[in-house]
Coordinates of C-alpha atoms in Angstrom, one line a residue:
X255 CA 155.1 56.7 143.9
X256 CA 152.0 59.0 144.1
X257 CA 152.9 61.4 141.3
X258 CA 150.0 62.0 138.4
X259 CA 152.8 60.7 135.9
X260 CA 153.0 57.5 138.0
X261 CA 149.5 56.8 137.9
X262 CA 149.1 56.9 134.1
X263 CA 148.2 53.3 132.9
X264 CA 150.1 52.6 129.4
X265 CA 147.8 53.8 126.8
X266 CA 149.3 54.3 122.9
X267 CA 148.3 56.2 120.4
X268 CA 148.3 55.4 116.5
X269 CA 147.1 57.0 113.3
X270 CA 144.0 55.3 113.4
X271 CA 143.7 56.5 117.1
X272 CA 144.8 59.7 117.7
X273 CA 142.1 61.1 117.8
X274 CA 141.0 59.7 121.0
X275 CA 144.3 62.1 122.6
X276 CA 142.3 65.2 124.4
X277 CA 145.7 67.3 122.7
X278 CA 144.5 66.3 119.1
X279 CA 141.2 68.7 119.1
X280 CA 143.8 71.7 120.0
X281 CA 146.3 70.9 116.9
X282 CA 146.4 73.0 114.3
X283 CA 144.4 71.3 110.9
X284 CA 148.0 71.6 109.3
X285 CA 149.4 69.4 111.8
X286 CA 146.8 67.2 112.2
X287 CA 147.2 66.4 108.5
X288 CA 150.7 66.1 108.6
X289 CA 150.5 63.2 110.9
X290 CA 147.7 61.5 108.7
X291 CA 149.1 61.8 105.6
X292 CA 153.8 61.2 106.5
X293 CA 152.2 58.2 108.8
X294 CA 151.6 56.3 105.9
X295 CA 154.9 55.8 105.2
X296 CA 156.8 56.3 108.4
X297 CA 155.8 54.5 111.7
X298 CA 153.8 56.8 114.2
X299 CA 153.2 55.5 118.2
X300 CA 153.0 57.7 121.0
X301 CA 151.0 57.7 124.7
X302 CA 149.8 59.5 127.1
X303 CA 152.8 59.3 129.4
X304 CA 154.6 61.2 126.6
X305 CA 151.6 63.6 125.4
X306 CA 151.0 64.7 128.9
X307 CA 154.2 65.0 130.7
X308 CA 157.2 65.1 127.9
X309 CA 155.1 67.6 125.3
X310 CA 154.9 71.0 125.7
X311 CA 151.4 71.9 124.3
X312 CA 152.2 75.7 124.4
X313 CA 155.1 75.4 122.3
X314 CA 154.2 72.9 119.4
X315 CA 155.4 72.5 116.1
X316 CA 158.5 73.7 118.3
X317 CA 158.7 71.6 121.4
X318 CA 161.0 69.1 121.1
X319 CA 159.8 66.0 122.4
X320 CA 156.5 67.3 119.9
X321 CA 159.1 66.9 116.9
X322 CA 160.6 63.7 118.5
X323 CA 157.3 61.8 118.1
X324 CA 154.8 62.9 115.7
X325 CA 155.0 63.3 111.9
X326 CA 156.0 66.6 110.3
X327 CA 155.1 67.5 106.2
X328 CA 158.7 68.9 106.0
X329 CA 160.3 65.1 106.4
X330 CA 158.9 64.8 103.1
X331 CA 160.1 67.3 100.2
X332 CA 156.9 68.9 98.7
X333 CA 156.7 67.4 95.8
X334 CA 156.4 63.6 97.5
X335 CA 154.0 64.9 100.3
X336 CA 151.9 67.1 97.7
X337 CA 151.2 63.5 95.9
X338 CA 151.2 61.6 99.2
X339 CA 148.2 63.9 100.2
X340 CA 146.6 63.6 97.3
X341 CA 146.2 59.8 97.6
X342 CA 145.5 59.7 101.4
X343 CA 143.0 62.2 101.4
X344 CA 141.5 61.2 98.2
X345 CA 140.9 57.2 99.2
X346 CA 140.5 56.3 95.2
X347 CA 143.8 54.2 94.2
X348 CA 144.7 52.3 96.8
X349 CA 147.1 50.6 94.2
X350 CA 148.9 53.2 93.7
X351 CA 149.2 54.9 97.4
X352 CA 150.5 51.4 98.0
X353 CA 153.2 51.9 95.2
X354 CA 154.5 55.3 96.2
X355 CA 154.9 54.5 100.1
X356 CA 156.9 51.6 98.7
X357 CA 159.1 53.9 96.6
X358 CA 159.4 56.2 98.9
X359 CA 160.7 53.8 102.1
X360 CA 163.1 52.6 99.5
X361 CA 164.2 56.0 98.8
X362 CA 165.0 56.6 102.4
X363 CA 168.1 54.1 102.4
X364 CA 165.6 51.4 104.7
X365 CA 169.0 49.7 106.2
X366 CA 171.8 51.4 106.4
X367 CA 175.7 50.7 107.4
X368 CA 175.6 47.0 105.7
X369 CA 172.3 45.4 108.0
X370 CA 171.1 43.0 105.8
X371 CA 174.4 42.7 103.6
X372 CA 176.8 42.2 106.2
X373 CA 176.0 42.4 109.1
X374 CA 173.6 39.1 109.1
X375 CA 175.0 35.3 110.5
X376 CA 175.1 33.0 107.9
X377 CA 174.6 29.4 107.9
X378 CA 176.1 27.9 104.7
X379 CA 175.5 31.5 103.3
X380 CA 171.3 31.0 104.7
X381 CA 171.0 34.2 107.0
X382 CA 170.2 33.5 110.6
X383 CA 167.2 35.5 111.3
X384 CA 167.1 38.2 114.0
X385 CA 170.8 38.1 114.7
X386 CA 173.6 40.8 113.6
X387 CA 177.1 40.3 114.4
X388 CA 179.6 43.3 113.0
X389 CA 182.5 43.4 115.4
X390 CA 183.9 40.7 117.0
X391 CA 182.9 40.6 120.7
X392 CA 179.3 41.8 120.4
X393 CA 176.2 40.2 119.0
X394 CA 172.8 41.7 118.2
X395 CA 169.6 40.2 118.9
X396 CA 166.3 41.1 118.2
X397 CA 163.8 39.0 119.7
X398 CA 159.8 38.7 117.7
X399 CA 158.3 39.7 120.6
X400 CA 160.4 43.2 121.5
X401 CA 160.0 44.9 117.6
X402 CA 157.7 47.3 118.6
X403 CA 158.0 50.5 121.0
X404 CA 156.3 52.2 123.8
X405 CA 156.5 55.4 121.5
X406 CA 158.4 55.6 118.1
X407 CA 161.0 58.3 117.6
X408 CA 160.7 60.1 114.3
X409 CA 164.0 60.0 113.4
X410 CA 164.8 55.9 113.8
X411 CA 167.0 54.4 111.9
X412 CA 165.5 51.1 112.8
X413 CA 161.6 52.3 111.4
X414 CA 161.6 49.5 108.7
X415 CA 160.6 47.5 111.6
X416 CA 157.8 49.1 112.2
X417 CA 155.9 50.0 109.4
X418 CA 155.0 46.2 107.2
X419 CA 158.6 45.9 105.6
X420 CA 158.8 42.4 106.3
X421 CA 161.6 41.5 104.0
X422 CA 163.6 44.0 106.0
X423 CA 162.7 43.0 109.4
X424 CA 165.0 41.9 112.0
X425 CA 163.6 39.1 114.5
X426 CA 164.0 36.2 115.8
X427 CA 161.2 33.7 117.2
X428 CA 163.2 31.4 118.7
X429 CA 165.2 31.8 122.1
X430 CA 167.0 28.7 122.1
X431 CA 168.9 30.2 118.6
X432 CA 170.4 32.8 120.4
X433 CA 172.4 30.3 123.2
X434 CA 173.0 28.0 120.5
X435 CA 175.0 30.7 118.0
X436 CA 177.1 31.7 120.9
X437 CA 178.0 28.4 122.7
X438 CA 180.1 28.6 119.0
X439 CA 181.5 31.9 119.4
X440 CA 183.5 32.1 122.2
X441 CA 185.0 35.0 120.8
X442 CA 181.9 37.0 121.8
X443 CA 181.8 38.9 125.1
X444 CA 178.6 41.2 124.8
X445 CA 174.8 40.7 123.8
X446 CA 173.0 43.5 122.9
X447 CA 169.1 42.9 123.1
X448 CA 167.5 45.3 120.6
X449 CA 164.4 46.0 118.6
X450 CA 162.6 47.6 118.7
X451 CA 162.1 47.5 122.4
X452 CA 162.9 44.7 124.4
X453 CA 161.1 46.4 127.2
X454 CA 157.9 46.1 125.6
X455 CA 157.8 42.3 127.0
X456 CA 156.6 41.6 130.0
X457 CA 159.5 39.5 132.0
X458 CA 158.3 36.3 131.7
X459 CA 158.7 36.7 128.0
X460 CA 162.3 38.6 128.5
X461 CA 163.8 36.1 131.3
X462 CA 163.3 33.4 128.5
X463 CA 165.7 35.0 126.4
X464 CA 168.2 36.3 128.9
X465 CA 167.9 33.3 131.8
X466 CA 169.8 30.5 128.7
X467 CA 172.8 33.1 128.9
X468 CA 173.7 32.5 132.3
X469 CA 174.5 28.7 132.0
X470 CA 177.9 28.1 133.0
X471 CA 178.7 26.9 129.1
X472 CA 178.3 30.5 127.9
X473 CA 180.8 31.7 130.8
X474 CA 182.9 34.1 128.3
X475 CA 179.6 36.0 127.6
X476 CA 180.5 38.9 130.2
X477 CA 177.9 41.5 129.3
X478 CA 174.5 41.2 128.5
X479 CA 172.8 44.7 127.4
X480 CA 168.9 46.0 127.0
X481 CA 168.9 48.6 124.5
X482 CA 165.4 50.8 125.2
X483 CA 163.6 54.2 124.9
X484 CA 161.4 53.0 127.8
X485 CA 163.2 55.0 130.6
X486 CA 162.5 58.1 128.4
X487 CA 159.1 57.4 127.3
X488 CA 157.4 54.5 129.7
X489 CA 159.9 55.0 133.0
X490 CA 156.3 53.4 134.7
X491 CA 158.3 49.8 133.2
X492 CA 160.4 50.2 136.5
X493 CA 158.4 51.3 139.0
X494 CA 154.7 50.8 138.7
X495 CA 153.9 48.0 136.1
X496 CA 152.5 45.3 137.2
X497 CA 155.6 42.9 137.0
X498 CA 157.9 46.1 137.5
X499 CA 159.8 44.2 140.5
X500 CA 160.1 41.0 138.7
X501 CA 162.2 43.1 136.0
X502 CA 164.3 44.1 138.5
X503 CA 164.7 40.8 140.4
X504 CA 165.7 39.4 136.7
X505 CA 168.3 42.0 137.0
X506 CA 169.7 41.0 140.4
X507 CA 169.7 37.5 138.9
X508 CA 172.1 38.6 135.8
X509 CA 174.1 40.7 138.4
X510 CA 174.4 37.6 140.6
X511 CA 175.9 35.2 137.9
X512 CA 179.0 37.4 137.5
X513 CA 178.0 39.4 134.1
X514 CA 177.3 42.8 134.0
X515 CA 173.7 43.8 133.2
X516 CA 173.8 47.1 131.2
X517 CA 170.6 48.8 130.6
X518 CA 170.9 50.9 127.4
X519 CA 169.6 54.3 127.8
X520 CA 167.8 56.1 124.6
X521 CA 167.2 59.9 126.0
X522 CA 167.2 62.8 123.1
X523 CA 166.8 65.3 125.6
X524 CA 166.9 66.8 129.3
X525 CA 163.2 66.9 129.5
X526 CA 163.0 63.5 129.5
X527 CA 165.0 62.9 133.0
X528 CA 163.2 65.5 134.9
X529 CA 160.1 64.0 135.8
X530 CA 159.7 62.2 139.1
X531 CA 159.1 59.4 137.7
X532 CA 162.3 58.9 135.4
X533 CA 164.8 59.8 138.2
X534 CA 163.4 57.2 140.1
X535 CA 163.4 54.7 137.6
X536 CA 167.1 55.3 137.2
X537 CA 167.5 54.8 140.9
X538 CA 165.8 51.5 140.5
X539 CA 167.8 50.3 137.7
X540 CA 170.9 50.7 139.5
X541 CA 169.9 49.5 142.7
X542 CA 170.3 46.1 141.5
X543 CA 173.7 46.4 140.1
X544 CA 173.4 47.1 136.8
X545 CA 174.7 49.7 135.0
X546 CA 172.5 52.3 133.0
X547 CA 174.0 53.9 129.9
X548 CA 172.9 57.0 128.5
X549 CA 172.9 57.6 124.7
X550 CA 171.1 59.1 121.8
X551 CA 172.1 60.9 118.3
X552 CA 172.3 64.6 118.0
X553 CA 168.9 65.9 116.1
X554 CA 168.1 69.2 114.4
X555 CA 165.0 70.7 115.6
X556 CA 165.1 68.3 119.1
X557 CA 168.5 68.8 121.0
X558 CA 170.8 71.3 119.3
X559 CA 171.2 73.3 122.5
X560 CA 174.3 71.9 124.4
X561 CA 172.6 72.9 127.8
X562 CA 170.2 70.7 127.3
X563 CA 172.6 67.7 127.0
X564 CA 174.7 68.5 130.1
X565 CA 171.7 69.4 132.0
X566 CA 170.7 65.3 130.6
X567 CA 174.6 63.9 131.6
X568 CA 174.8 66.0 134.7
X569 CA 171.4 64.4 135.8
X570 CA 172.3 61.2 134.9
X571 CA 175.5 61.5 136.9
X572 CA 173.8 61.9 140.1
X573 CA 171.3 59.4 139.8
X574 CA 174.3 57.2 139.4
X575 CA 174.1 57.0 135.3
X576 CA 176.6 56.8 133.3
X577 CA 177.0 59.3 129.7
X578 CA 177.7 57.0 127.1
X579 CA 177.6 58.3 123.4
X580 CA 176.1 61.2 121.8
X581 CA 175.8 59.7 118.0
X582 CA 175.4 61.5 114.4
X583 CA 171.9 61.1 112.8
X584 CA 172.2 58.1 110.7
X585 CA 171.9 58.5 107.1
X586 CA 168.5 56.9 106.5
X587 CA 164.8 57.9 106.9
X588 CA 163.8 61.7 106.9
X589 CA 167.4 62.5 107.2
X590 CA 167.5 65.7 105.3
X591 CA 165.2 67.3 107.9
X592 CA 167.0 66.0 110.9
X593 CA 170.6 66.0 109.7
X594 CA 173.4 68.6 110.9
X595 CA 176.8 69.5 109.7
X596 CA 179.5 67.5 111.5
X597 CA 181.3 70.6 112.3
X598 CA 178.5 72.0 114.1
X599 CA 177.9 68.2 115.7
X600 CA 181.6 69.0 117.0
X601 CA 180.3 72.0 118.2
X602 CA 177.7 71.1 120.1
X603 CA 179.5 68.5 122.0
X604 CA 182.3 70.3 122.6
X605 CA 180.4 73.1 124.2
X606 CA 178.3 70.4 125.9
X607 CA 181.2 69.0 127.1
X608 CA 182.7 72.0 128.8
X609 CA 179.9 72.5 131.0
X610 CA 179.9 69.2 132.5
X611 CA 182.6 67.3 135.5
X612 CA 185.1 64.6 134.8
X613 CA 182.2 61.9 136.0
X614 CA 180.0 63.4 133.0
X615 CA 183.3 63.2 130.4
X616 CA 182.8 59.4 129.7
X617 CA 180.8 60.5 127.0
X618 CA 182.0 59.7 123.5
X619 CA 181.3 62.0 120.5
X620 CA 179.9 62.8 117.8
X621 CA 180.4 59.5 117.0
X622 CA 178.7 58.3 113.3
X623 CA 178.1 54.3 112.7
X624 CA 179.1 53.8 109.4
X625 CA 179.8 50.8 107.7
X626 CA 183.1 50.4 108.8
X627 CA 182.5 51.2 112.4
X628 CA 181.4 53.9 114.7
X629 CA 184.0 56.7 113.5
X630 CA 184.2 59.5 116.3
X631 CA 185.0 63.3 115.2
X632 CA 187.5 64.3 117.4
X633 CA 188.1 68.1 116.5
X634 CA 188.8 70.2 113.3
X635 CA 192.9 70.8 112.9
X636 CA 195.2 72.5 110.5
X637 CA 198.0 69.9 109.4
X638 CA 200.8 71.1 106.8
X639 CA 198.8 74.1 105.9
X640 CA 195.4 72.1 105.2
X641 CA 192.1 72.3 107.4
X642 CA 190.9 68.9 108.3
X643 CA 189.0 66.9 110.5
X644 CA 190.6 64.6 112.8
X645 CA 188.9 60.9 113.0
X646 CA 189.1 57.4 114.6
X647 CA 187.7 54.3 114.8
X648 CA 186.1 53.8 118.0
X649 CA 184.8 49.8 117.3
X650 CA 185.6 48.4 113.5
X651 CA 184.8 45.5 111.6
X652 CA 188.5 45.3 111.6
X653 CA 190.0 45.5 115.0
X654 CA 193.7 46.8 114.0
X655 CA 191.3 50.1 112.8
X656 CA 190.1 50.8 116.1
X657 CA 191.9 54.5 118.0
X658 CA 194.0 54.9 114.6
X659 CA 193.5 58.3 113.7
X660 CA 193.0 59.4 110.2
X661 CA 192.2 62.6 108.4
X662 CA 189.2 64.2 106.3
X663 CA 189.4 67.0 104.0
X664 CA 187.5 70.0 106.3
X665 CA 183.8 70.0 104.6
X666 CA 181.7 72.6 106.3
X667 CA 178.7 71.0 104.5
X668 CA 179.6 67.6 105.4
X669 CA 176.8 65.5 107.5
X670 CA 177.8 61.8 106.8
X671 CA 180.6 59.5 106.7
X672 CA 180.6 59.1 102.9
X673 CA 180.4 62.9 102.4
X674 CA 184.2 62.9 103.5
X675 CA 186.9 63.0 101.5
X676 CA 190.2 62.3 102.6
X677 CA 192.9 64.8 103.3
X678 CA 196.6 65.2 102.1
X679 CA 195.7 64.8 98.1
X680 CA 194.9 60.9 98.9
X681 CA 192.9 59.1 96.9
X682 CA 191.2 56.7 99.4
X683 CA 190.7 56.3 103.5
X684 CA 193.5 53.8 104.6
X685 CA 190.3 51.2 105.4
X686 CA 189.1 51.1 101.9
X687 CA 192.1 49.6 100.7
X688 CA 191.9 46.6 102.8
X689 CA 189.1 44.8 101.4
X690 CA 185.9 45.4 103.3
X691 CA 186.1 48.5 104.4
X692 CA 183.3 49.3 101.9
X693 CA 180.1 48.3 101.4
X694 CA 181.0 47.8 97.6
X695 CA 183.3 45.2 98.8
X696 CA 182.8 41.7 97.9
X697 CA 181.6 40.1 100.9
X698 CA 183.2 37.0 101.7
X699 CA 181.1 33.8 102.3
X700 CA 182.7 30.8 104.7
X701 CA 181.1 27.8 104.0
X702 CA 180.7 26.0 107.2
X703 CA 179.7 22.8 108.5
X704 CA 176.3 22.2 110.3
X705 CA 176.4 21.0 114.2
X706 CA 173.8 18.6 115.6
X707 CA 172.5 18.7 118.6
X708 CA 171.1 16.0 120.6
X709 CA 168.0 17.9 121.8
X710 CA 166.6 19.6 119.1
X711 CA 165.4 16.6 116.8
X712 CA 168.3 16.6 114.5
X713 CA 168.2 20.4 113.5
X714 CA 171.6 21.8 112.2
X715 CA 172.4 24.8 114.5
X716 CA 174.6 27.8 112.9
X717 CA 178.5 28.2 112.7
X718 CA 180.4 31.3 110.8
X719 CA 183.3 33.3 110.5
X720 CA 183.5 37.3 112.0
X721 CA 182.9 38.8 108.4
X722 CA 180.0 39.7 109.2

């Protein structure tokens, strides 16, 4: 690959180092404070790769991928940022600018849908650091190493990693805990590898994690997934870094043990897949066998034009990709300035959806995980004289849930699972009668017994129950 984008060496930019980006000198002064001043309480990262190739310089506030990655005044409501400013620019009270970015990350719901209440392993009712397990046959794992990014998206639902909010952090620093948890959970199927960025690693560091999964003890582990923004933001990962080919001979090695390597594709929009670059890292990704997912939430001000997704599935398609899920901006972070109306959600993908093939139409959407699952919106409909919105369960904490449709009062202004209400005069969904179908729901604690292992000194290795 000779292309200018390919030759780019990896080169972030920060708050503290922004200023080194040629693009910064040509910002307007409003931006350029914007970015100094919402930084301090939400994570900022880009690079050149994405300020060179992804940004339209012509076009900025405006351009997408400009909206997707730097800090905006208007994520904060004026009366947070006026103060905000007041204490960044001013330098006096430390004290207190320490104090309101506190209050203000805590305003911004830090971890939504259960995370840290239920989502967590337990040992004896101890949390197991850096693992989640809500459903059933998938577990989350979040290795120390991956909880950073090649270039942050603004709108993350996972930016408490990012920004110092250690007692909300997700990671886990050691890889043996990982095979140990799921030589006890047969039950388990899947292994999703998330941050963060697990891409971030080199391999070395990544193999360590994946290579204990392929023993023939953790045989009912069938899919092992890589959740990244890196073939959006850093496709180089695949094709010109330094150990690029050993990534992809890791992947052979997966392939070849009989599980199915998925690579977990964050794009947000169409720009993203049309550089050289990109389309060839897809082709390199599944020229080893594994399967490359595309998925990403639908954003105001970034992708509300459905051309722009089917030109992103239809691309994907052909580069042998496959259109996974097109989610609902969770409810936490700047969500008021990113947030649409599920109706016009539905829209979107419906008219999305029209413009593509049948090979595009395994895409899933809008789909919003709540607490009790990922809940997709299948289509407004008038039942018995009421206007409602037809639901289901696409993967629930409670597995009878799942492809049981139930109904929502119509809400034009509705942009979040608990804004529903539900339809037919009822007082309650049918899954928040059963018990923890709600985060206010007692969570249940097992108390478990502690398994020793031979080879780890005498250490008691973790056991629970799939309430979590």
């Amino acid at each position: 690959m000779t292309t200018e984008a390919a030759a780019v060496k990896f080169k972030p930019y920060i708050r503290q180092t922004i200023a080194q980006a040629p693009q910064w000198a040509a910002m307007a002064p409003e931006l350029r404070e914007a970015v100094q001043v919402v930084s301090h309480v939400l994570p900022f990262r880009t690079n050149a790769y994405v300020m060179d190739h992804l940004i339209d310089w012509s076009n900025i506030p405006d351009d997408p991928i400009f909206r997707l990655t730097f800090p905006h005044r208007d994520m904060l409501p004026a009366h947070e940022y006026a103060r905000l400013r007041e204490l960044v620019l001013g330098r006096a009270d430390q004290a207190a600018l320490v104090k309101l970015v506190r209050e203000i990350r805590m305003r911004m719901n830090p971890h939504p849908a259960g995370q840290m209440t239920h989502n967590v392993p337990r040992v004896n009712d101890a949390p197991l650091k850096g693992l989640q397990h809500k459903y059933k046959e998938t577990v989350l794992f979040f290795p120390s190493a991956g909880q950073t990014c090649h270039a942050y998206c603004t709108f993350c639902f996972r930016w408490p990693q990012f920004v110092g909010m250690d007692d909300m952090k997700f990671d886990a620093r050691e890889s043996n805990e990982l095979a140990a948890y799921l030589k006890l959970h047969p039950e388990v199927t899947d292994v999703l590898i998330t941050g963060g960025d697990p891409l971030i690693m080199n391999t070395r560091s990544l193999a360590a994690y994946i290579e204990p999964l392929l023993v023939p003890e953790l045989a009912h582990i069938q899919n092992i997934r890589i959740g990244t923004k890196s073939v959006a933001y850093w496709p180089q990962r695949f094709v010109t870094d330094a150990d690029a080919d050993d990534l992809l001979r890791l992947f052979e090695r997966v392939v070849a043990s009989g599980k199915n390597m998925a690579i977990m594709g964050h794009y947000n929009h169409a720009v993203e897949l049309r550089q050289p670059i990109a389309q060839q890292a897809v082709k390199r990704i599944v020229g080893t066998g594994a399967t490359l997912r595309m998925q990403g939430p639908l954003i105001r001000h970034i992708n509300e034009d459905p051309k722009s997704w089917a030109e992103l599935w239809q691309t994907g398609v052909r580069l042998g990709a496959i259109p996974y899920y097109m989610f609902v901006e969770r409810d936490t972070g700047p969500r008021e300035y990113f947030q649409l109306p599920l109706v016009k959600a539905h829209e979107i993908f419906q008219a999305a959806y029209q413009m593509v093939s049948g090979l595009a139409r395994t895409v899933r959407g809008p789909s919003m995980s709540a607490f009790p699952g990922k809940v997709v919106i299948d289509g407004v409909a008038h039942i018995g004289g009421e206007k409602v919105f037809a639901l289901q369960f696409l993967q629930a904490r409670n597995a009878d849930w799942v492809r049981k449709p139930f109904y929502a009062r119509y809400d034009p202004q509705a942009t979040w699972m608990d804004d529903l209400r539900p339809a037919f005069g009822r007082d309650k969904f049918f899954f928040e009668t059963e018990g923890d179908g709600h985060p206010s729901a007692p969570r249940k604690v097992i108390p478990l017994t502690p398994v020793r292992h031979e080879d780890d000194g005498g250490g008691a290795c973790a056991v629970h129950s799939n309430v979590a």
